[in-house]
Coordinates of C-alpha atoms in Angstrom, one line a residue:
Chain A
X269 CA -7.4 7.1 -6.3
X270 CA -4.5 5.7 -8.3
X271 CA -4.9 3.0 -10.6
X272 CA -3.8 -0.4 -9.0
X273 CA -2.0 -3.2 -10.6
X274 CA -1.6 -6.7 -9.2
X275 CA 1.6 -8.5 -10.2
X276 CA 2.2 -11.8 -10.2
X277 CA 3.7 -13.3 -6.8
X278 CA 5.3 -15.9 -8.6
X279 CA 8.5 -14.7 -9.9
X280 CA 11.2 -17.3 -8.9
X281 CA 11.2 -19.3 -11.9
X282 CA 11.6 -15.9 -14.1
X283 CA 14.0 -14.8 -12.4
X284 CA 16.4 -18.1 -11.8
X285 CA 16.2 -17.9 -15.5
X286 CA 17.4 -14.6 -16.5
X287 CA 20.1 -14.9 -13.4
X288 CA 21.4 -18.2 -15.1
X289 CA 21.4 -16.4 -18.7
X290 CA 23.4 -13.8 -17.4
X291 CA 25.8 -16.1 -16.3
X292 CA 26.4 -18.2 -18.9
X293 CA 26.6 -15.2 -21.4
X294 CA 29.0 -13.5 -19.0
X295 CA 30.6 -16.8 -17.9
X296 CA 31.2 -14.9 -15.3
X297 CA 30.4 -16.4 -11.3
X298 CA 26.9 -16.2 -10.5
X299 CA 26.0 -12.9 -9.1
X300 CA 22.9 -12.5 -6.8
X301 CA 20.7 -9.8 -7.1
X302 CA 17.3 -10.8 -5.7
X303 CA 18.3 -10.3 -2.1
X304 CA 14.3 -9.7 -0.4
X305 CA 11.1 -11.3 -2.1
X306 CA 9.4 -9.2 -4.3
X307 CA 6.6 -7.9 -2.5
X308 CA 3.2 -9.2 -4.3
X309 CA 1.7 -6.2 -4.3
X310 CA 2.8 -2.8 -5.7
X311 CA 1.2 0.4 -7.3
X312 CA 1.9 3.5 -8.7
X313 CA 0.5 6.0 -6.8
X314 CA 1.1 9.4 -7.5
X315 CA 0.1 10.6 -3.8
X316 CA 2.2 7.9 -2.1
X317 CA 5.0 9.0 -4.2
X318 CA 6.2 12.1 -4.7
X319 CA 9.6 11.4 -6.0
X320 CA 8.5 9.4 -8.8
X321 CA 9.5 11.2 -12.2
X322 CA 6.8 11.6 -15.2
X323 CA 5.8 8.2 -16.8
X324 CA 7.1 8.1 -20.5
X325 CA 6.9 5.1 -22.6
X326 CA 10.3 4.4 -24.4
X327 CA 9.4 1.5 -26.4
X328 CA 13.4 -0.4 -26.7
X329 CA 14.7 2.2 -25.2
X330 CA 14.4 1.7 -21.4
X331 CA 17.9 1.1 -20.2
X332 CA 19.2 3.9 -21.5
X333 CA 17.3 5.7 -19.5
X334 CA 18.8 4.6 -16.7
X335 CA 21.5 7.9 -14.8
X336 CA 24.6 6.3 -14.2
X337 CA 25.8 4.8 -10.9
X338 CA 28.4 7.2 -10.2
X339 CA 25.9 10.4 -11.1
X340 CA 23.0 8.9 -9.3
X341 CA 22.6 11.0 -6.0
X342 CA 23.3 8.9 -2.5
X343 CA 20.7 9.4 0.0
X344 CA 21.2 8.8 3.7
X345 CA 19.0 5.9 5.1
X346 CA 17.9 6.1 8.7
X347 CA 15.1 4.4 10.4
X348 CA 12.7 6.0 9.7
X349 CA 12.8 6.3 6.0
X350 CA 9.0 6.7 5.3
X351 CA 8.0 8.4 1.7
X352 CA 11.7 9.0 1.0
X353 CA 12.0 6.5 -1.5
X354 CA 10.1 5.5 -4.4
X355 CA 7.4 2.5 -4.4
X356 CA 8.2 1.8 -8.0
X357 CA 10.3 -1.1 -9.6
X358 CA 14.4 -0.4 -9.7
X359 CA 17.6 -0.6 -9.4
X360 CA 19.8 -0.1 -6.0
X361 CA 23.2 0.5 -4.6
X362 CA 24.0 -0.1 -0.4
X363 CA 27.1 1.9 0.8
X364 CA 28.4 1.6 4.2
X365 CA 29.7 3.8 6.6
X366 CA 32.7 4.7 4.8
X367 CA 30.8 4.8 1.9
X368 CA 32.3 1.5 0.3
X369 CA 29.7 -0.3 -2.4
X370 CA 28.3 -2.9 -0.6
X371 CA 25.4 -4.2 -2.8
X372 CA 23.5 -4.1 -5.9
X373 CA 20.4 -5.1 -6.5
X374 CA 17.1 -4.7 -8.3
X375 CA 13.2 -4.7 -6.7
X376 CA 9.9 -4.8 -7.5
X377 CA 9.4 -1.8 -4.4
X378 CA 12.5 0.3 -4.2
X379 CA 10.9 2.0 -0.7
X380 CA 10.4 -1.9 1.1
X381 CA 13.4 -3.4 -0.4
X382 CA 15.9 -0.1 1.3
X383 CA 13.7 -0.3 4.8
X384 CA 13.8 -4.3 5.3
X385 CA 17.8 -4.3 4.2
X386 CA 18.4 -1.1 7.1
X387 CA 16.2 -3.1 9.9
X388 CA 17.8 -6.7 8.9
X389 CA 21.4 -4.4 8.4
X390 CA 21.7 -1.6 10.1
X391 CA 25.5 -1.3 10.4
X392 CA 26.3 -1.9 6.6
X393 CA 22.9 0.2 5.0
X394 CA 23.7 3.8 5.4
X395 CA 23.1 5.3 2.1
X396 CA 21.7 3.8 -0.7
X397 CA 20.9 5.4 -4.7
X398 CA 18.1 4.3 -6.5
X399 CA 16.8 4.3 -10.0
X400 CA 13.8 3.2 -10.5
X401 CA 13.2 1.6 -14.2
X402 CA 10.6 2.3 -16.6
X403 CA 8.7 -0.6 -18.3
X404 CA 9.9 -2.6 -15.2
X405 CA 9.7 -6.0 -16.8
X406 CA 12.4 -8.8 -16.2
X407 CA 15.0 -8.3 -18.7
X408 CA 15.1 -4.2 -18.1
X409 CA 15.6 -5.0 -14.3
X410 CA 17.9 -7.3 -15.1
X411 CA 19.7 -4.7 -17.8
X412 CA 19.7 -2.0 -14.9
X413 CA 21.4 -3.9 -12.6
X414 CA 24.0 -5.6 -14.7
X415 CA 24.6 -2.0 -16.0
X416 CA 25.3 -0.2 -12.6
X417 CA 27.6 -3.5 -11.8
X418 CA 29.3 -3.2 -14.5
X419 CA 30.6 0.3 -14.3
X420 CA 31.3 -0.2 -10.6
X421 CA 33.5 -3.2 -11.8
X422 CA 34.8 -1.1 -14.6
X423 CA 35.6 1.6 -12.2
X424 CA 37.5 -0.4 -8.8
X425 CA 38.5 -3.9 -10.7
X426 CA 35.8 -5.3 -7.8
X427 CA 32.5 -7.3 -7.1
X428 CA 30.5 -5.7 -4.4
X429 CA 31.5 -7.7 -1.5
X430 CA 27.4 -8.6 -1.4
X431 CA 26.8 -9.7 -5.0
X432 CA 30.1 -12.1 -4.9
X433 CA 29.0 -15.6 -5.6
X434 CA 28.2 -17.4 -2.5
X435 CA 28.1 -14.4 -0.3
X436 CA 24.5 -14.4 1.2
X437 CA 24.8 -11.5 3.7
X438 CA 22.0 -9.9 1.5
X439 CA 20.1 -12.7 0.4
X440 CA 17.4 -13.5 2.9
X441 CA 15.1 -16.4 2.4
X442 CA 11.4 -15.0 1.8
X443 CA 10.4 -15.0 5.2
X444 CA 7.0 -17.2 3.9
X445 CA 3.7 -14.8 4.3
X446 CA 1.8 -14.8 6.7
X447 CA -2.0 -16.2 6.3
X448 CA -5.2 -14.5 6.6
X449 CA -6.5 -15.3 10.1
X450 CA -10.3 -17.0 10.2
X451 CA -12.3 -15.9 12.6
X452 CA -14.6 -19.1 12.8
X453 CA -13.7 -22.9 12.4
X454 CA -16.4 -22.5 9.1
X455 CA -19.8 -21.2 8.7
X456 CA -21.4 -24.6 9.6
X457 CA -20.1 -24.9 13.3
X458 CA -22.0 -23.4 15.3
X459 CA -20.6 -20.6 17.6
X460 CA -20.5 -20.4 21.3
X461 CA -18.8 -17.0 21.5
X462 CA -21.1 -14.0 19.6
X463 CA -18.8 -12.8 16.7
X464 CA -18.4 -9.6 18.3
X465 CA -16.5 -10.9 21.2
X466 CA -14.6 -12.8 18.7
X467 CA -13.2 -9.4 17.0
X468 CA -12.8 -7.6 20.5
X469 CA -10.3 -10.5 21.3
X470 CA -8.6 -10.5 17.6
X471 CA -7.9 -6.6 17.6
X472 CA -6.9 -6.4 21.3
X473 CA -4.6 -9.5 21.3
X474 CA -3.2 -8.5 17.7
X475 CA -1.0 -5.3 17.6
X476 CA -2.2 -4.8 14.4
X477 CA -5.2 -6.1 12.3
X478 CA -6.1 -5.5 9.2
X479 CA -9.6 -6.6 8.0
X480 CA -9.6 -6.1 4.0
X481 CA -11.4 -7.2 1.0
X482 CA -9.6 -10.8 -0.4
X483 CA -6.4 -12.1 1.5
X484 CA -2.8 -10.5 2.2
X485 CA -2.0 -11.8 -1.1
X486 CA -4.4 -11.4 -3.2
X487 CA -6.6 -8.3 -2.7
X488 CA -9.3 -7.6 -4.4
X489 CA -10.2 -4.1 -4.2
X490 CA -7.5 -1.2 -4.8
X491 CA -8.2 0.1 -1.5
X492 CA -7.5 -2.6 0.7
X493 CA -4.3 -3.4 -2.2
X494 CA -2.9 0.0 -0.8
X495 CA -3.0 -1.1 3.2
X496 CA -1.5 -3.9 2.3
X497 CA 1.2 -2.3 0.3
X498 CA 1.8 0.3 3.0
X499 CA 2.0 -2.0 5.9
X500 CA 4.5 -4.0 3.9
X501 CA 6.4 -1.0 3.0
X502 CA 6.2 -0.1 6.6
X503 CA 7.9 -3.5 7.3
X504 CA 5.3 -4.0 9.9
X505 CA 4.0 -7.5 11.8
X506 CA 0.4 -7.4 10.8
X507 CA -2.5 -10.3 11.2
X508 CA -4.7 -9.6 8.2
X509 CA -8.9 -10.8 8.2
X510 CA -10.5 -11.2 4.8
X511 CA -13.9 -10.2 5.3
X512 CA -14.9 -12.1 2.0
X513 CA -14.4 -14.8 3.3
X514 CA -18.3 -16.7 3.4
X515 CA -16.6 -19.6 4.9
X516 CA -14.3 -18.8 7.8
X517 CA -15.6 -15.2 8.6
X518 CA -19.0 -15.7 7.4
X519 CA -21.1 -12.6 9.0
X520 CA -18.5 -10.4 9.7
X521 CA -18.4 -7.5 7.6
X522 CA -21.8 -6.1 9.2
X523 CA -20.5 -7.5 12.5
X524 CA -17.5 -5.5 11.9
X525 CA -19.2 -2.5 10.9
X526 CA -21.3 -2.2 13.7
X527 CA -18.4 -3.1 16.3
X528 CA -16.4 -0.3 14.9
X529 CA -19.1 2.4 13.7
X530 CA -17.1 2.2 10.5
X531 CA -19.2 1.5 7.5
X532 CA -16.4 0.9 5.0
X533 CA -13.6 -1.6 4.4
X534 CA -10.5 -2.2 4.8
X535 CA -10.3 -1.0 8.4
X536 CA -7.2 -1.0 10.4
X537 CA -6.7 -1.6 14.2
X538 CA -3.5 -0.8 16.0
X539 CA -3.7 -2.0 20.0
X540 CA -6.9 -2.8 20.1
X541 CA -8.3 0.6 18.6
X542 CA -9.2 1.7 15.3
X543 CA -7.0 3.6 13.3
X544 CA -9.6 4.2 9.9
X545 CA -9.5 2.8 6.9
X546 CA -7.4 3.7 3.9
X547 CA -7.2 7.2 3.2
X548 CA -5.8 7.3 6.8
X549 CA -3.8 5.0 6.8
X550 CA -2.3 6.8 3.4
X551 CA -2.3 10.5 5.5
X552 CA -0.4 8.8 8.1
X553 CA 1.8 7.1 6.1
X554 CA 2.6 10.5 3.5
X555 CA 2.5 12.6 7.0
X556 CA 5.8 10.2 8.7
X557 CA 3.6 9.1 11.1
X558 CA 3.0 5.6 10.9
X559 CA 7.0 4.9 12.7
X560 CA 5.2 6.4 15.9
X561 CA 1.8 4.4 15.5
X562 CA 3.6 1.0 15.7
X563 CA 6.1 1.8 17.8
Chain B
X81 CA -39.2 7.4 -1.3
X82 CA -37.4 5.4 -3.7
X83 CA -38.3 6.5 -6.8
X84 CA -38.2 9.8 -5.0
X85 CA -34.5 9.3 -4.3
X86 CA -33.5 8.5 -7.7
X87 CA -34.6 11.2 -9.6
X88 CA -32.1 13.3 -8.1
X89 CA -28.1 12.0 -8.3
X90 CA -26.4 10.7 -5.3
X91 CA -23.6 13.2 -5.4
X92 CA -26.4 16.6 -5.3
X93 CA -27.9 14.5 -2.1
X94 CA -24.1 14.2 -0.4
X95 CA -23.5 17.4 -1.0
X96 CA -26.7 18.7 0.3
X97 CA -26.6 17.1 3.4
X98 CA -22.8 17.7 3.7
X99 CA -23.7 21.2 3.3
X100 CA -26.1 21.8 6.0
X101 CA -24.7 19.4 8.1
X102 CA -21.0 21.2 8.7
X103 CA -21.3 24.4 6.4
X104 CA -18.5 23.7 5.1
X105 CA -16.2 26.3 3.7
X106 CA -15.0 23.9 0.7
X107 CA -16.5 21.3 -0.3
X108 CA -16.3 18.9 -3.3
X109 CA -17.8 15.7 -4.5
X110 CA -16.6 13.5 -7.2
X111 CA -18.6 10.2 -8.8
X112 CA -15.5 8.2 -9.3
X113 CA -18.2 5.3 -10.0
X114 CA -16.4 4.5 -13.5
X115 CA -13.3 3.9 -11.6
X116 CA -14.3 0.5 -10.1
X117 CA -16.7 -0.8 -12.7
X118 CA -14.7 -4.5 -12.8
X119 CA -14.6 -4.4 -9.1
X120 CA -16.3 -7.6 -7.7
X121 CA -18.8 -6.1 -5.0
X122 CA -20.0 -3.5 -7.6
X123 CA -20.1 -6.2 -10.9
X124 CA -22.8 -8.1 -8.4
X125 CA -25.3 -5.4 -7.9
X126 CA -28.1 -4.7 -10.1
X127 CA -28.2 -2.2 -12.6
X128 CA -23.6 -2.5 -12.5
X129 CA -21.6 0.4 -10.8
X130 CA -23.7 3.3 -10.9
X131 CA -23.0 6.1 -8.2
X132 CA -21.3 3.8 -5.6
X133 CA -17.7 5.4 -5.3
X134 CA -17.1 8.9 -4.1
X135 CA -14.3 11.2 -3.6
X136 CA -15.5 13.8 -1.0
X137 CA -13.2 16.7 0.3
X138 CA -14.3 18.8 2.8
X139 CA -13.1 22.1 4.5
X140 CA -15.2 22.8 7.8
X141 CA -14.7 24.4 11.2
X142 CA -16.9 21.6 12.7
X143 CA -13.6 19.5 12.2
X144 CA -11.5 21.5 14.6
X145 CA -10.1 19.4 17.6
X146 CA -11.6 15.9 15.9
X147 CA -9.3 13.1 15.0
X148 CA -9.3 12.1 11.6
X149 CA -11.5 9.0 12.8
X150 CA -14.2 11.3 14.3
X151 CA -13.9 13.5 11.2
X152 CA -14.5 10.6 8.8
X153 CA -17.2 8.8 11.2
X154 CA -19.4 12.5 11.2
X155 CA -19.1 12.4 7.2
X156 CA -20.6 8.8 7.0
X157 CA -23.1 9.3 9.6
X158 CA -24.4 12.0 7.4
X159 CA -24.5 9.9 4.9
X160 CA -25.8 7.0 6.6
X161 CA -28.8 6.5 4.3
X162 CA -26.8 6.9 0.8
X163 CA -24.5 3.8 2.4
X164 CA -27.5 1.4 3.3
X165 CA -28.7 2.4 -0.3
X166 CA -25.7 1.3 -2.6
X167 CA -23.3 3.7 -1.9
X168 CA -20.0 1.7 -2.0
X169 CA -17.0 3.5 -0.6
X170 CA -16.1 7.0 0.3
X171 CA -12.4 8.4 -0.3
X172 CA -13.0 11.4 2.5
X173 CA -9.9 14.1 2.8
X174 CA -11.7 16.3 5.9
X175 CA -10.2 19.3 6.8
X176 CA -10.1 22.6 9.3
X177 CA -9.8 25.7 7.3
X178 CA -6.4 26.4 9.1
X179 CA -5.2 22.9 8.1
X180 CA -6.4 23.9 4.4
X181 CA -4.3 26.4 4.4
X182 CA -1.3 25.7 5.4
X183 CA -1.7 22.7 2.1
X184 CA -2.2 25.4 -0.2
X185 CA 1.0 27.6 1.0
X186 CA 4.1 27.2 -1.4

C-alpha cells in the first residue's frame, strides 16, 4: 500500500497567476500550458509505477534536475498506453507524425494528461517525452516547462504551434466532473423498490460503477483514492456511488455487501458484473488489461 | 469466545485458518493497522485502529482455474468471522504456484 496524498482540486487561481507572471516578466504573448484539468487525485505508488526514478529531496535545486528537451527520450504513444508513463507531476512534449513539436505542457498526472490528449488527438499525439519534476509544486512546474520551451525556441526560432497565444487546439475546457449517483431520493422517503433491486438496476444499466468510500472527488480512504485515480487514468466513463453517504444511500454498504458476496469497499462493476475491488482493479491495470475490460 | 479471541492476535488466527483452509505453499500476513490510523472508519471504533488492515499473500494450488474474484471471495470467506469482528480491509495478492513463479523469474 502506497502512501496517498490528496491535492487540492482547486488550482485555477494558482495557476492564472503564475501564467500571468510569466508573461509579464517575459513580456512575451501569453503561452498556454494547462491544456487538461489537473486530475484531483494523484499518488505515488511505487507498484502503479514502475518508471518512476528514486525520490530525492533537492531543496532549491529542483529544476536543475530536469534532462534537457532535446536528451529526453521520445516514446511512441498508441492507444493503449497503460503503465507506460508515469502517474507523477511533469513536464511534456507532443510530436506529430513527422516528429514536428507540437506542444508543451506541464501536469499534475503525466500518464492521464498523454492518454486524454491521444483519444481527444489522435492524428497530432504520436510521441511524446516526459519529465516528471520533483517537489512538484507550482513555480517548479512552471520552471520545467518554460525551460523545455525555451531551448525549443532557442533551437528552431519557433513557438510550438500549440502553445502560441490564442491557439486552443490543446486546451480543452475541464469537461466538469461527474457527480456521485444517489441511490435514494434521502433516507427519510420511504422506498418502494428494496435497495437491492435498486443496485441490480445501477450496475446493469451503468457500464461501469464504482461504489467507494467519500465521492469522485473527494475520497476518503487510500483505497478507493487509487480506483479513482486508475479509472481516470484509464480515461474511462464511470458512475461512481459513495457508500458514506447516510443520506442518499443510507443502508447500502451491507446491502452492497451481501448483493455482491464482497465484504470490502470500493468495489467495481463493469456490465453488470463485479470486477473486485482494488487490488484488482490495480493487477488489471499493471497487467494492460483494463483497455480489454472496457472495451 | 471473546475474550477467548483476543488473547491471541488477529494475524496468528488468519493465518491459521488460511493455512488449513488452502495449504498454501506461501503464505504471508502483514498487520498494516498503523497504516490507516487517521482513516475515518477506523478513528470511530473503540479502542482506535488496532488489527483492522492486512496485507495477505497467498501461494496455493486451490487457486488454480479461479478468477481473481473467486480467489479473493475463498480468502474472505475464510475469514468471514475476523471481518464481522473489526477486521477492516484486506489487500489479498492470491496466487497458483506456477503463477508465483513465473513473478519471481528475472
Amino acid at each position: 500500500m502506497a502512501a496517498l496524498n490528496l491535492s487540492s482540486p482547486t488550482h485555477t487561481p494558482s495557476s492564472l497567476r503564475v501564467l500571468s507572471n510569466f508573461s509579464h516578466s517575459r513580456n512575451a504573448p501569453a503561452l498556454s500550458f494547462y491544456s487538461l484539468p489537473n486530475p484531483v487525485v494523484h499518488f505515488r505508488s511505487t507498484s502503479l509505477n514502475h518508471r518512476s526514478p528514486a525520490k530525492h529531496r533537492r531543496f532549491g535545486l529542483v529544476v536543475s534536475a530536469l534532462k534537457k528537451l532535446s536528451e529526453t527520450e521520445s516514446v511512441t504513444v498508441s492507444s493503449d498506453s497503460d503503465g507506460k508513463f508515469p502517474s507523477d507531476a511533469g513536464v511534456y512534449a507532443i510530436y506529430d507524425s513527422s516528429g514536428d513539436l507540437q506542444f508543451v505542457g506541464i501536469t499534475r498526472n503525466l500518464a492521464s494528461s498523454v492518454i486524454a490528449h491521444k483519444n481527444s488527438l489522435p492524428e497530432l499525439c504520436c510521441s511524446v517525452k516526459v519529465a516528471v519534476v520533483e517537489d512538484p509544486d507550482k513555480t517548479a512546474l512552471t520552471e520545467a516547462w518554460k525551460t523545455w520551451l525555451q531551448e525549443h525556441i532557442s533551437a528552431t526560432g519557433k513557438v510550438p504551434p500549440g502553445n502560441e497565444s490564442g491557439n486552443s487546439t490543446w486546451v480543452k475546457r475541464a469537461p466538469r466532473k461527474k457527480s456521485d449517483l444517489r441511490l435514494t431520493p434521502g433516507r427519510h422517503v420511504q422506498l418502494t423498490v428494496p435497495l437491492d433491486d435498486l443496485i441490480d438496476r445501477l450496475v446493469k444499466e451503468n457500464k461501469v460503477v464504482a461504489f467507494i468510500k467519500g465521492s469522485r472527488s473527494a475520497p476518503m480512504c487510500g483505497f478507493s483514492q487509487r480506483v479513482v485515480s486508475i479509472l481516470e487514468t484509464q480515461g474511462v466513463d464511470y458512475e461512481s456511488v459513495d457508500v458514506l453517504d447516510e443520506e442518499y444511500n443510507n443502508g447500502l454498504r451491507e446491502t452492497l455487501k451481501r448483493y455482491s458476496n464482497w465484504p470490502t469497499f470500493p468495489q467495481i462493476f463493469v456490465n453488470g458484473e463485479l470486477v473486485g475491488g482494488c487490488d484488482i482493479l490495480t493487477s488489471m491495470y499493471e497487467k494492460g488489461e483494463l483497455a480489454d475490460l472496457f472495451k | 469466545m471473546a475474550s477467548r479471541m483476543a488473547a491471541i492476535s488477529r494475524a496468528s488466527r488468519i493465518k491459521t485458518k488460511l493455512e488449513t483452509a488452502l495449504q498454501a505453499a506461501v503464505l504471508e500476513v502483514e498487520d498494516v493497522s498503523h497504516q490507516h490510523a487517521g482513516h475515518a472508519a477506523v478513528r470511530e471504533m473503540e479502542g482506535g485502529a488496532q488489527e483492522t488492515h492486512f496485507n495477505v499473500r497467498i501461494v496455493s494450488a486451490k487457486f488454480h482455474g479461479q478468477n481473481l474474484v473467486k480467489r479473493h471471495r475463498m480468502v474472505y470467506e475464510l475469514l468471514s468471522d475476523e471481518l464481522n469482528s473489526g477486521l477492516h480491509a484486506l489487500s489479498i495478492t492470491a496466487k497458483t504456484p506456477s503463477e508465483a513463479a513465473v513473478d519471481t523469474q528475472p
